[in-house]
Amino acid sequence: MLDLTYDAPKPKTLSGATGDWELVIGMEVHAQVATKAKLFSGASTRFGAEPNSNVAFVDAGMPGMLPVINEGCIRQAVKTGLGLKAEINLFSAFDRKNYFYPDLPQGYQISQLYHPIVGEGEVLVELGDGTARNVRIERIHLEQDAGKSIHDMDPHMSFVDLNRTGVALMEIVSRPDIRGPEEAAAYIAKLRQIMRYLGTCDGNMQSGNLRADVNVSVCRPGDYERYMETQDFGHLGTRCEIKNMNSMRFIQQAIDYEARRQIALLEDGKEVVQETRLFDPDKGETRSMRSKEEAHDYRYFPDPDLLPLEIEQDWVDEIAANLPELPDEKKARFIKDFGLSDYDASVLTAEHENAAYFEAVADGRDGKLAANWVINELFGRLKKEDHDITESPVSPAQLGGIVELITKGDISGKIAKELFEIVYTEGGDPAQIVEERGMKQVTDTGAIEASVDEVIAANPAQVEKAQANPKLAGWFVGQVMKATGGKANPKAVNEIVSKKLGL
Amino acid sequence: MSIDTDTARKVAHLARIKVEEDELPALAGEFNAILGFIEQLQEVDVEGVEPMTSVTPQRLKRRDDVVTDGDQQDKVLANAPDAREGFFAVPKVVE
């Protein structure tokens, strides 16, 4: 495998009245597992269905109903673990986390506290400025999602929809290795990217596919290094957990606010109380969720309805053997094989559909030129119309055709852009369009010479000026380009003009 | 470990079971009896014995990832004290 190497970024520092403070962040990301059915029932996971229509009696917590695990969810969790270079636990088990809330009809969530299915792994989080953070993963466990409560449909009642109840989630728990709001956003983006490559989570944050609880604390410079050396949390500050955020922007705002709040407390001689907080996007601040405190006594115990989950190494090996190429590997390969810059390779591998499109365009052609056209022309044009790559009216073969025509010298860069616009709006085979509409670049020096001669003959005054000041030769080049409808090869025109003017 | 009436009250509350104040001491006593029995069990030497998860040798039963259930809104809501527009309607809960 190819390796990407980066320097570690500097931690975010906030300066307080008594000196500098650093941020320490750990995250619990809840990713909805991409499966057709729920974790323990045969009800559908489809988003946006009629309320309470994707509900089996198991999900509704009806008496006597027993959970039966969906093998698809196990496979997806294992796949995700492998994608995060994590240890897969062949033995895992389910526990009950007990609490009462209207959208949790069982009265407990089935989760994996003591024996998670995935153990330690790591994620390389690039920050786009040539630095990257290696974030350690502590564990991934499978658990049930809760239902949805709607509070704004009636002044006195809350409305509960159990469609999401029992849908499988992967809770991905990181070590406190994230050192600033930007890193936190980049970390989620990277997890999302990897899971989308793997097909294990759709990663749609708006529909709640991907949500994060963020643990924030602050410490003095040097403390974190002492923690890393000893893994003793005593070197770090007291943390607060900000619950359930599904927007990258809010996550960053919440971290920033929370860190400043803690610094203000500490500098005031007060203590940070370990607690759960909620981010209020309207006010841009976090507030305490006191009501949750008592509910924190979850009285976990092994779920007596479920035997331990035992999987075979052969099965894990088979999944590993069929893993797709992951973002880091793909990016490294693009840099090496196509000579792309780190930035271009990042853009092209952000979504696997983009990468596949680019590879089809670059296949057997100039990779750098292909990257330029995909990123600058195609992505630019698609973005203008709010389309994504799957909606592109230009196929990779068509764009590849344009790239080929440029490489062969058949069309100039300027004509190529016109050609792209025609292919984008009208469709058709680029080579044929160039032929039919006479867009071919004139590289025939005889034809260019004739045109240069004509312009020189018609403008004796300009000839004199240009001979006195060679910088003015550009005027002739412009005239020839105009006369040939932009089809003359600019380099050839330049040379011939200089020669004819005796410069 | 010994359970006092405060702990008994807390456990009852967490389980959302209403227990009158004068019933708490008796309840605490029952808890203590159970814990005493468990303490007795803990005296057994189980060094090297794997915890048993099932009395018969069996594997966790699995289902395929296929939708086989749902589409029964009326049945799901049938026992609800209050339901409106396809939702369960419950007394307002807001954080």
Coordinates of C-alpha atoms in Angstrom, one line a residue:
Chain A
M1 CA 0.0 0.0 0.0
L2 CA 1.1 3.5 -0.7
D3 CA 1.6 5.9 2.2
L4 CA 0.6 9.4 2.6
T5 CA 2.8 11.3 5.1
Y6 CA 1.9 14.6 6.7
D7 CA 3.1 16.6 9.6
A8 CA 0.8 16.8 12.6
P9 CA -1.2 20.1 12.8
K10 CA -0.7 22.6 15.7
P11 CA -3.5 22.4 18.3
K12 CA -6.0 25.2 18.4
T13 CA -4.9 27.7 21.1
L14 CA -7.1 30.2 22.8
S15 CA -5.5 32.9 24.8
G16 CA -7.1 33.7 28.1
A17 CA -6.4 36.4 30.7
T18 CA -3.9 34.1 32.4
G19 CA -2.2 32.6 29.4
D20 CA -2.8 30.2 26.6
W21 CA -5.2 27.2 26.6
E22 CA -5.4 24.3 24.3
L23 CA -8.5 22.3 23.3
V24 CA -8.9 18.5 23.7
I25 CA -11.8 16.9 21.9
G26 CA -13.1 13.3 21.7
M27 CA -16.1 12.4 19.7
E28 CA -18.8 9.7 19.6
V29 CA -20.2 9.6 16.1
H30 CA -23.5 7.8 15.6
A31 CA -23.7 6.5 12.0
Q32 CA -26.8 4.9 10.7
V33 CA -26.0 1.5 9.3
A34 CA -27.0 1.3 5.6
T35 CA -29.3 -1.7 5.5
K36 CA -32.8 -2.4 4.3
A37 CA -34.1 -3.7 7.6
K38 CA -33.6 -2.7 11.3
L39 CA -31.1 -4.2 13.7
F40 CA -33.4 -6.6 15.4
S41 CA -36.6 -6.6 13.4
G42 CA -37.7 -7.0 9.8
A43 CA -39.2 -3.5 9.5
S44 CA -37.8 -1.1 6.9
T45 CA -35.3 1.6 7.5
R46 CA -36.6 3.8 4.7
F47 CA -36.4 7.5 5.6
G48 CA -39.5 9.7 5.1
A49 CA -42.2 7.0 5.3
E50 CA -45.6 7.6 6.9
P51 CA -45.3 7.9 10.7
N52 CA -45.3 4.5 12.5
S53 CA -45.5 2.6 9.3
N54 CA -42.0 1.1 9.5
V55 CA -42.7 -0.5 12.8
A56 CA -42.6 -4.2 13.8
F57 CA -44.0 -5.2 17.2
V58 CA -40.4 -5.8 18.3
D59 CA -39.7 -2.1 17.7
A60 CA -42.9 -1.0 19.5
G61 CA -41.8 -2.9 22.6
M62 CA -44.8 -5.2 22.6
P63 CA -44.8 -7.8 25.4
G64 CA -43.3 -11.1 24.4
M65 CA -41.6 -9.9 21.3
L66 CA -38.0 -11.1 20.9
P67 CA -35.1 -9.5 18.9
V68 CA -33.5 -11.4 16.1
I69 CA -30.3 -9.8 14.8
N70 CA -29.9 -8.7 11.2
E71 CA -26.8 -10.2 9.7
G72 CA -26.5 -7.3 7.2
C73 CA -25.9 -5.0 10.2
I74 CA -23.1 -7.2 11.5
R75 CA -21.4 -7.3 8.1
Q76 CA -21.6 -3.5 7.8
A77 CA -20.1 -3.0 11.2
V78 CA -17.2 -5.4 10.4
K79 CA -16.7 -3.7 7.1
T80 CA -16.5 -0.3 8.8
G81 CA -14.1 -1.6 11.4
L82 CA -11.8 -2.9 8.6
G83 CA -12.1 0.4 6.8
L84 CA -10.8 2.1 10.0
K85 CA -8.0 -0.4 10.2
A86 CA -9.5 -1.6 13.5
E87 CA -9.4 -4.8 15.4
I88 CA -12.5 -7.0 14.8
N89 CA -13.8 -8.8 17.9
L90 CA -14.9 -12.3 17.0
F91 CA -16.8 -12.3 20.3
S92 CA -19.1 -9.4 21.2
A93 CA -22.3 -9.1 23.2
F94 CA -25.4 -7.0 23.7
D95 CA -26.4 -5.1 26.8
R96 CA -29.4 -3.2 27.9
K97 CA -29.1 0.5 28.6
N98 CA -32.1 1.4 30.7
Y99 CA -33.9 4.7 30.6
F100 CA -37.4 6.0 30.0
Y101 CA -38.4 8.3 27.2
P102 CA -41.5 8.3 25.0
D103 CA -39.5 7.5 21.8
L104 CA -38.0 4.4 23.4
P105 CA -40.9 2.0 23.9
Q106 CA -38.8 -0.9 25.2
G107 CA -37.6 1.2 28.2
Y108 CA -34.0 0.3 27.2
Q109 CA -31.7 0.6 24.3
I110 CA -29.9 -2.6 23.2
S111 CA -26.2 -1.6 22.9
Q112 CA -22.8 -3.1 23.4
L113 CA -21.1 -1.7 26.5
Y114 CA -18.9 -4.5 27.7
H115 CA -17.9 -6.3 24.5
P116 CA -18.1 -4.1 21.3
I117 CA -17.8 -5.7 17.9
V118 CA -14.9 -3.5 16.8
G119 CA -11.9 -2.5 18.9
E120 CA -9.0 -0.1 18.3
G121 CA -8.4 1.5 15.0
E122 CA -7.2 4.8 13.5
V123 CA -8.2 7.5 11.0
L124 CA -5.9 9.8 9.1
V125 CA -7.6 13.3 9.1
E126 CA -6.2 15.6 6.5
L127 CA -6.7 19.3 7.1
G128 CA -6.0 20.5 3.6
D129 CA -2.9 22.6 4.5
G130 CA -0.4 19.8 4.2
T131 CA -1.0 18.6 7.8
A132 CA -3.0 15.7 9.1
R133 CA -4.0 14.2 12.4
N134 CA -4.0 10.6 13.2
V135 CA -7.1 10.1 15.3
R136 CA -7.2 6.9 17.3
I137 CA -10.5 5.0 17.4
E138 CA -11.3 3.4 20.7
R139 CA -14.2 1.2 19.6
I140 CA -17.3 0.8 17.4
H141 CA -20.4 -0.8 18.8
L142 CA -23.8 -1.7 17.3
E143 CA -26.9 -0.3 19.0
Q144 CA -30.5 0.6 18.3
D145 CA -31.6 4.1 17.4
A146 CA -34.5 5.7 19.2
G147 CA -37.7 7.1 17.6
K148 CA -38.4 10.7 16.8
S149 CA -40.4 13.1 19.0
I150 CA -42.0 16.1 17.5
H151 CA -42.7 18.9 19.8
D152 CA -44.1 21.7 17.6
M153 CA -47.3 20.1 16.2
D154 CA -49.4 20.7 19.3
P155 CA -49.1 23.1 22.2
H156 CA -49.7 20.5 24.9
M157 CA -48.6 17.2 23.3
S158 CA -45.5 15.7 21.9
F159 CA -45.9 13.4 18.8
V160 CA -43.9 10.2 18.6
D161 CA -43.0 8.4 15.4
L162 CA -41.3 5.0 15.9
N163 CA -40.1 4.6 12.3
R164 CA -36.5 5.2 13.4
T165 CA -36.8 3.1 16.5
G166 CA -34.6 0.0 16.3
V167 CA -32.7 1.2 13.2
A168 CA -29.0 0.1 13.5
L169 CA -26.4 2.6 14.5
M170 CA -22.7 2.3 14.7
E171 CA -21.3 4.3 17.5
I172 CA -17.7 5.2 16.6
V173 CA -15.8 6.3 19.7
S174 CA -12.6 8.3 19.3
R175 CA -9.8 8.9 21.7
P176 CA -9.4 12.5 22.8
D177 CA -7.0 13.1 19.8
I178 CA -8.8 16.0 18.1
R179 CA -7.3 19.4 18.9
G180 CA -9.6 22.0 17.5
P181 CA -13.0 22.8 15.9
E182 CA -11.7 22.5 12.3
E183 CA -10.1 19.1 13.1
A184 CA -13.5 17.9 14.5
A185 CA -15.3 18.8 11.3
A186 CA -12.5 17.2 9.2
Y187 CA -12.7 14.1 11.3
I188 CA -16.4 13.7 10.7
A189 CA -15.9 14.4 7.0
K190 CA -13.3 11.7 6.8
L191 CA -15.4 9.1 8.6
R192 CA -18.3 10.0 6.3
Q193 CA -16.0 9.7 3.3
I194 CA -14.7 6.3 4.4
M195 CA -18.2 4.9 5.2
R196 CA -19.6 6.2 1.9
Y197 CA -16.7 4.4 0.0
L198 CA -17.6 1.3 2.0
G199 CA -21.3 1.7 1.5
T200 CA -21.9 1.2 5.2
C201 CA -23.5 4.6 6.0
D202 CA -25.1 7.1 3.6
G203 CA -23.7 9.9 5.7
N204 CA -26.6 12.3 5.1
M205 CA -26.3 14.7 8.0
Q206 CA -29.5 16.6 7.3
S207 CA -31.7 13.5 7.7
G208 CA -29.8 12.5 10.9
N209 CA -27.8 9.7 9.3
L210 CA -24.7 11.0 11.0
R211 CA -24.8 12.7 14.4
A212 CA -22.1 13.4 16.9
D213 CA -21.7 13.8 20.7
V214 CA -18.6 16.0 21.3
N215 CA -16.5 15.9 24.5
V216 CA -14.6 19.1 25.0
S217 CA -12.1 20.0 27.6
V218 CA -9.3 22.6 27.9
C219 CA -5.7 22.3 29.2
R220 CA -2.5 24.2 29.4
P221 CA 0.2 23.8 26.7
G222 CA 2.3 20.8 27.6
D223 CA -0.5 19.0 29.5
Y224 CA -1.7 17.1 26.5
E225 CA 1.8 15.8 25.7
R226 CA 2.0 14.5 29.3
Y227 CA -1.4 12.8 28.8
M228 CA -0.1 11.2 25.6
E229 CA 3.0 9.9 27.3
T230 CA 1.2 8.4 30.2
Q231 CA -2.4 8.0 28.9
D232 CA -3.4 9.4 32.3
F233 CA -6.5 11.6 32.0
G234 CA -5.5 13.4 35.2
H235 CA -3.3 15.7 33.0
L236 CA -6.4 16.8 31.1
G237 CA -9.2 19.1 32.1
T238 CA -12.7 18.1 33.1
R239 CA -14.8 17.5 30.0
C240 CA -18.3 18.4 29.0
E241 CA -20.3 16.4 26.5
I242 CA -22.3 18.3 23.9
K243 CA -25.0 16.0 22.7
N244 CA -26.5 15.1 19.4
M245 CA -25.3 17.5 16.7
N246 CA -25.8 16.9 13.0
S247 CA -24.2 19.9 11.3
M248 CA -20.5 20.5 10.8
R249 CA -21.0 24.2 11.3
F250 CA -22.8 23.8 14.6
I251 CA -20.3 21.3 15.8
Q252 CA -17.5 23.9 15.3
Q253 CA -19.5 26.7 16.8
A254 CA -20.4 24.5 19.8
I255 CA -16.8 23.5 20.5
D256 CA -15.6 27.1 20.2
Y257 CA -18.3 28.4 22.6
E258 CA -17.8 25.5 25.0
A259 CA -14.0 25.9 25.2
R260 CA -14.4 29.7 25.9
R261 CA -17.0 29.0 28.5
Q262 CA -14.7 26.6 30.3
I263 CA -11.7 28.9 30.1
A264 CA -13.8 31.7 31.6
L265 CA -14.8 29.5 34.5
L266 CA -11.3 28.3 35.2
E267 CA -9.8 31.8 35.0
D268 CA -12.5 32.9 37.4
G269 CA -11.2 30.3 39.9
K270 CA -14.3 28.2 39.4
E271 CA -14.5 24.5 38.4
V272 CA -15.8 22.9 35.2
V273 CA -18.5 20.5 36.2
Q274 CA -18.6 17.3 34.1
E275 CA -22.1 17.3 32.5
T276 CA -24.1 16.9 29.4
R277 CA -24.9 20.0 27.4
L278 CA -27.0 21.0 24.5
F279 CA -26.0 23.4 21.7
D280 CA -28.6 26.0 20.9
P281 CA -27.9 27.1 17.3
D282 CA -30.1 30.2 17.6
K283 CA -28.2 31.6 20.5
G284 CA -24.9 30.1 19.5
E285 CA -24.3 28.7 23.0
T286 CA -24.3 25.5 24.9
R287 CA -26.5 24.9 28.0
S288 CA -26.7 22.3 30.7
M289 CA -29.2 19.4 30.3
R290 CA -29.8 19.0 34.0
S291 CA -32.7 16.6 33.5
K292 CA -30.4 14.1 31.9
E293 CA -28.2 13.8 34.9
E294 CA -30.2 11.4 36.9
A295 CA -31.1 9.4 33.8
H296 CA -27.4 8.8 33.5
D297 CA -27.8 5.8 35.9
Y298 CA -28.4 3.4 33.0
R299 CA -28.1 0.2 35.0
Y300 CA -26.5 -1.7 32.1
F301 CA -26.7 -5.4 32.1
P302 CA -26.3 -8.2 29.5
D303 CA -29.5 -8.6 27.4
P304 CA -30.9 -11.9 28.3
D305 CA -32.8 -12.1 25.0
L306 CA -29.6 -12.2 23.0
L307 CA -26.8 -14.8 23.0
P308 CA -23.3 -13.4 22.5
L309 CA -22.5 -12.6 18.9
E310 CA -19.8 -14.9 17.6
I311 CA -18.4 -14.5 14.2
E312 CA -15.7 -16.5 12.3
Q313 CA -12.3 -15.2 11.2
D314 CA -13.0 -16.7 7.7
W315 CA -16.0 -14.6 7.3
V316 CA -14.1 -11.5 8.4
D317 CA -11.3 -12.4 6.0
E318 CA -13.8 -12.7 3.1
I319 CA -15.2 -9.3 3.9
A320 CA -11.6 -7.9 4.1
A321 CA -10.8 -9.4 0.7
N322 CA -13.7 -7.7 -0.9
L323 CA -13.1 -4.3 0.6
P324 CA -13.1 -1.5 -2.0
E325 CA -10.1 0.8 -2.5
L326 CA -10.3 3.3 0.4
P327 CA -9.8 7.1 0.1
D328 CA -6.2 7.2 1.4
E329 CA -5.1 4.5 -0.9
K330 CA -6.9 6.0 -3.9
K331 CA -5.5 9.4 -3.2
A332 CA -2.0 8.1 -2.9
R333 CA -2.4 6.2 -6.2
F334 CA -3.8 9.3 -8.0
I335 CA -0.8 11.3 -6.8
K336 CA 1.6 8.6 -7.9
D337 CA 0.1 7.3 -11.1
F338 CA -1.4 10.5 -12.6
G339 CA 1.1 13.0 -11.1
L340 CA -1.7 15.0 -9.4
S341 CA -1.2 17.5 -6.7
D342 CA -2.3 16.5 -3.2
Y343 CA -5.1 19.1 -3.5
D344 CA -6.4 17.8 -6.8
A345 CA -6.2 14.2 -5.6
S346 CA -8.2 15.2 -2.5
V347 CA -10.9 16.9 -4.5
L348 CA -11.2 13.9 -6.9
T349 CA -11.3 11.3 -4.2
A350 CA -13.7 13.2 -1.9
E351 CA -16.6 11.1 -3.2
H352 CA -16.0 7.7 -4.8
E353 CA -18.3 8.6 -7.7
N354 CA -16.1 11.6 -8.5
A355 CA -13.0 9.4 -8.4
A356 CA -14.6 6.8 -10.7
Y357 CA -15.6 9.5 -13.2
F358 CA -12.1 10.9 -13.2
E359 CA -10.5 7.6 -13.7
A360 CA -12.7 6.9 -16.7
V361 CA -11.7 10.3 -18.2
A362 CA -8.0 9.8 -17.5
D363 CA -7.9 6.2 -18.7
G364 CA -5.2 6.1 -21.4
R365 CA -5.1 9.9 -21.5
D366 CA -3.2 12.8 -19.9
G367 CA -4.1 12.4 -16.2
K368 CA -3.2 16.0 -15.2
L369 CA -5.1 17.5 -18.1
A370 CA -8.0 15.2 -17.3
A371 CA -8.0 16.3 -13.6
N372 CA -8.0 19.9 -14.7
W373 CA -11.0 19.5 -16.9
V374 CA -12.9 17.4 -14.4
I375 CA -12.2 19.8 -11.5
N376 CA -12.3 23.2 -13.1
E377 CA -14.7 22.9 -16.0
L378 CA -17.0 20.0 -15.2
F379 CA -17.3 20.4 -11.4
G380 CA -17.5 24.2 -11.8
R381 CA -20.3 23.8 -14.4
L382 CA -22.2 21.2 -12.3
K383 CA -22.0 23.3 -9.2
K384 CA -23.5 26.3 -11.0
E385 CA -26.6 24.2 -11.5
D386 CA -26.4 22.5 -8.2
H387 CA -25.9 19.1 -9.8
D388 CA -23.7 16.3 -8.6
I389 CA -21.6 14.0 -10.7
T390 CA -24.3 11.4 -11.1
E391 CA -26.4 14.0 -12.9
S392 CA -23.6 15.1 -15.3
P393 CA -24.9 15.5 -18.8
V394 CA -21.3 15.0 -20.0
S395 CA -20.2 11.3 -19.9
P396 CA -16.6 10.4 -19.0
A397 CA -16.2 9.2 -22.6
Q398 CA -17.3 12.7 -23.9
L399 CA -15.0 14.6 -21.6
G400 CA -12.2 12.2 -22.4
G401 CA -12.8 12.9 -26.1
I402 CA -12.3 16.6 -25.4
V403 CA -9.1 16.0 -23.5
E404 CA -7.9 13.8 -26.3
L405 CA -8.5 16.6 -28.9
I406 CA -6.6 19.0 -26.8
T407 CA -3.7 16.6 -26.3
K408 CA -3.5 15.9 -30.0
G409 CA -3.4 19.7 -30.7
D410 CA -6.6 19.5 -32.7
I411 CA -8.3 22.3 -30.7
S412 CA -6.9 25.1 -28.6
G413 CA -7.8 25.6 -24.9
K414 CA -10.2 28.4 -25.8
I415 CA -12.0 26.4 -28.4
A416 CA -12.1 23.4 -26.0
K417 CA -14.1 25.5 -23.5
E418 CA -16.6 26.3 -26.3
L419 CA -16.7 22.7 -27.3
F420 CA -17.3 21.7 -23.6
E421 CA -20.3 24.0 -23.5
I422 CA -21.7 22.5 -26.6
V423 CA -21.3 19.0 -25.4
Y424 CA -22.7 20.0 -22.0
T425 CA -25.9 21.6 -23.4
E426 CA -26.4 19.7 -26.7
G427 CA -24.6 16.4 -26.2
G428 CA -22.8 14.6 -29.1
D429 CA -19.4 13.2 -29.9
P430 CA -16.7 15.9 -29.4
A431 CA -14.6 14.8 -32.4
Q432 CA -17.6 14.9 -34.7
I433 CA -18.7 18.3 -33.4
V434 CA -15.2 19.7 -34.1
E435 CA -15.2 18.2 -37.6
E436 CA -18.7 19.3 -38.5
R437 CA -18.5 22.8 -37.1
G438 CA -15.0 23.5 -38.4
M439 CA -13.5 24.1 -34.9
K440 CA -10.3 22.3 -35.6
Q441 CA -7.1 24.3 -34.7
V442 CA -5.1 25.4 -37.8
T443 CA -1.6 24.0 -37.3
D444 CA -1.0 24.1 -41.0
T445 CA 1.8 26.8 -41.1
G446 CA 1.1 27.6 -44.8
A447 CA -2.4 28.7 -43.9
I448 CA -1.2 30.7 -40.9
E449 CA 1.5 32.3 -43.0
A450 CA -1.0 33.4 -45.6
S451 CA -3.1 35.0 -42.9
V452 CA -0.1 36.8 -41.3
D453 CA 1.0 38.1 -44.7
E454 CA -2.5 39.5 -45.2
V455 CA -2.6 41.3 -41.9
I456 CA 0.9 42.7 -42.5
A457 CA 0.1 44.0 -45.9
A458 CA -3.0 45.7 -44.7
N459 CA -1.4 47.5 -41.8
P460 CA 1.9 49.1 -42.8
A461 CA 1.7 51.7 -40.0
Q462 CA 1.4 49.0 -37.3
V463 CA 4.3 47.1 -38.9
E464 CA 6.6 50.1 -38.4
K465 CA 5.4 50.6 -34.8
A466 CA 6.0 46.9 -34.0
Q467 CA 9.4 46.9 -35.5
A468 CA 10.3 49.8 -33.3
N469 CA 8.7 48.2 -30.2
P470 CA 8.6 44.4 -30.4
K471 CA 6.1 44.3 -27.6
L472 CA 3.4 45.5 -30.1
A473 CA 3.7 42.3 -32.1
G474 CA 1.0 40.9 -29.9
W475 CA -1.5 43.0 -31.9
F476 CA -0.7 41.0 -35.0
V477 CA -1.2 37.8 -33.2
G478 CA -4.6 39.0 -32.1
Q479 CA -5.6 40.0 -35.6
V480 CA -4.6 36.6 -37.0
M481 CA -6.5 34.8 -34.3
K482 CA -9.5 36.9 -35.1
A483 CA -9.2 36.3 -38.8
T484 CA -9.0 32.5 -38.2
G485 CA -11.9 32.5 -35.8
G486 CA -9.6 31.5 -32.9
K487 CA -8.7 28.2 -34.6
A488 CA -5.0 29.0 -35.3
N489 CA -2.5 27.5 -33.0
P490 CA -1.4 30.5 -30.9
K491 CA 2.2 29.2 -30.5
A492 CA 2.6 28.8 -34.3
V493 CA 1.1 32.3 -34.9
N494 CA 3.5 33.9 -32.5
E495 CA 6.5 32.3 -34.2
I496 CA 5.4 33.2 -37.7
V497 CA 4.5 36.8 -36.7
S498 CA 8.0 37.3 -35.1
K499 CA 9.7 35.9 -38.2
K500 CA 7.7 37.9 -40.7
L501 CA 8.2 41.2 -38.8
G502 CA 11.9 40.4 -38.6
L503 CA 11.9 40.6 -34.8
Chain B
M1 CA -23.0 -4.0 50.1
S2 CA -26.2 -3.0 51.9
I3 CA -29.3 -1.3 50.5
D4 CA -30.8 1.4 52.6
T5 CA -34.2 3.1 52.1
D6 CA -32.6 5.9 50.1
T7 CA -31.2 3.5 47.6
A8 CA -34.5 1.6 47.4
R9 CA -36.3 4.9 46.7
K10 CA -33.8 5.7 43.9
V11 CA -34.1 2.3 42.3
A12 CA -37.9 2.5 42.4
H13 CA -37.8 5.9 40.8
L14 CA -35.3 4.8 38.1
A15 CA -37.7 1.9 37.3
R16 CA -40.7 4.3 37.4
I17 CA -42.4 2.1 40.0
K18 CA -44.4 4.0 42.6
V19 CA -43.5 2.8 46.1
E20 CA -45.0 4.4 49.2
E21 CA -42.6 5.7 51.7
D22 CA -43.6 3.2 54.4
E23 CA -43.0 0.3 52.0
L24 CA -39.4 1.2 51.4
P25 CA -37.7 -0.4 54.5
A26 CA -39.3 -3.8 53.6
L27 CA -38.2 -3.4 50.0
A28 CA -34.7 -2.5 51.1
G29 CA -34.7 -5.7 53.2
E30 CA -35.7 -7.8 50.2
F31 CA -32.9 -6.3 48.1
N32 CA -30.5 -7.1 50.9
A33 CA -31.7 -10.7 51.0
I34 CA -31.1 -11.0 47.2
L35 CA -27.7 -9.4 47.5
G36 CA -26.8 -11.7 50.4
F37 CA -27.6 -14.7 48.2
I38 CA -25.4 -13.4 45.4
E39 CA -22.6 -12.8 47.9
Q40 CA -22.9 -16.4 48.9
L41 CA -22.7 -17.4 45.2
Q42 CA -19.6 -15.3 44.8
E43 CA -17.8 -17.5 47.3
V44 CA -17.7 -20.3 44.7
D45 CA -14.3 -20.6 43.0
V46 CA -14.9 -20.2 39.3
E47 CA -11.3 -19.7 38.3
G48 CA -10.8 -20.9 34.8
V49 CA -14.5 -21.7 34.2
E50 CA -16.0 -19.9 31.1
P51 CA -19.2 -18.1 31.8
M52 CA -22.1 -20.1 30.4
T53 CA -24.4 -18.2 28.1
S54 CA -26.8 -20.9 27.1
V55 CA -27.8 -24.3 28.5
T56 CA -27.9 -25.9 25.1
P57 CA -25.1 -25.4 22.6
Q58 CA -26.5 -22.8 20.2
R59 CA -25.5 -19.8 18.2
L60 CA -27.2 -16.4 18.1
K61 CA -30.0 -16.7 15.6
R62 CA -29.7 -14.3 12.7
R63 CA -32.1 -12.9 10.1
D64 CA -31.2 -11.8 6.5
D65 CA -31.3 -8.1 5.7
V66 CA -34.8 -8.2 4.1
V67 CA -37.9 -6.2 4.9
T68 CA -40.5 -8.6 6.2
D69 CA -42.4 -6.5 8.7
G70 CA -44.1 -3.2 9.2
D71 CA -46.9 -1.4 7.3
Q72 CA -49.3 -1.9 10.2
Q73 CA -49.7 1.6 11.6
D74 CA -53.3 0.9 12.8
K75 CA -52.1 -2.2 14.8
V76 CA -49.1 -0.4 16.2
L77 CA -51.3 2.5 17.4
A78 CA -54.2 0.3 18.5
N79 CA -53.3 0.3 22.2
A80 CA -52.1 3.9 22.4
P81 CA -54.0 6.0 24.9
D82 CA -53.9 8.8 22.4
A83 CA -52.8 8.8 18.8
R84 CA -53.2 11.6 16.2
E85 CA -52.4 11.7 12.5
G86 CA -50.5 8.5 12.7
F87 CA -48.4 9.6 15.7
F88 CA -48.5 8.5 19.3
A89 CA -49.6 11.6 21.2
V90 CA -48.0 11.9 24.7
P91 CA -47.8 14.7 27.3
K92 CA -45.3 17.3 26.2
V93 CA -41.7 16.4 26.7
V94 CA -39.2 19.1 25.9
E95 CA -35.6 19.4 26.9

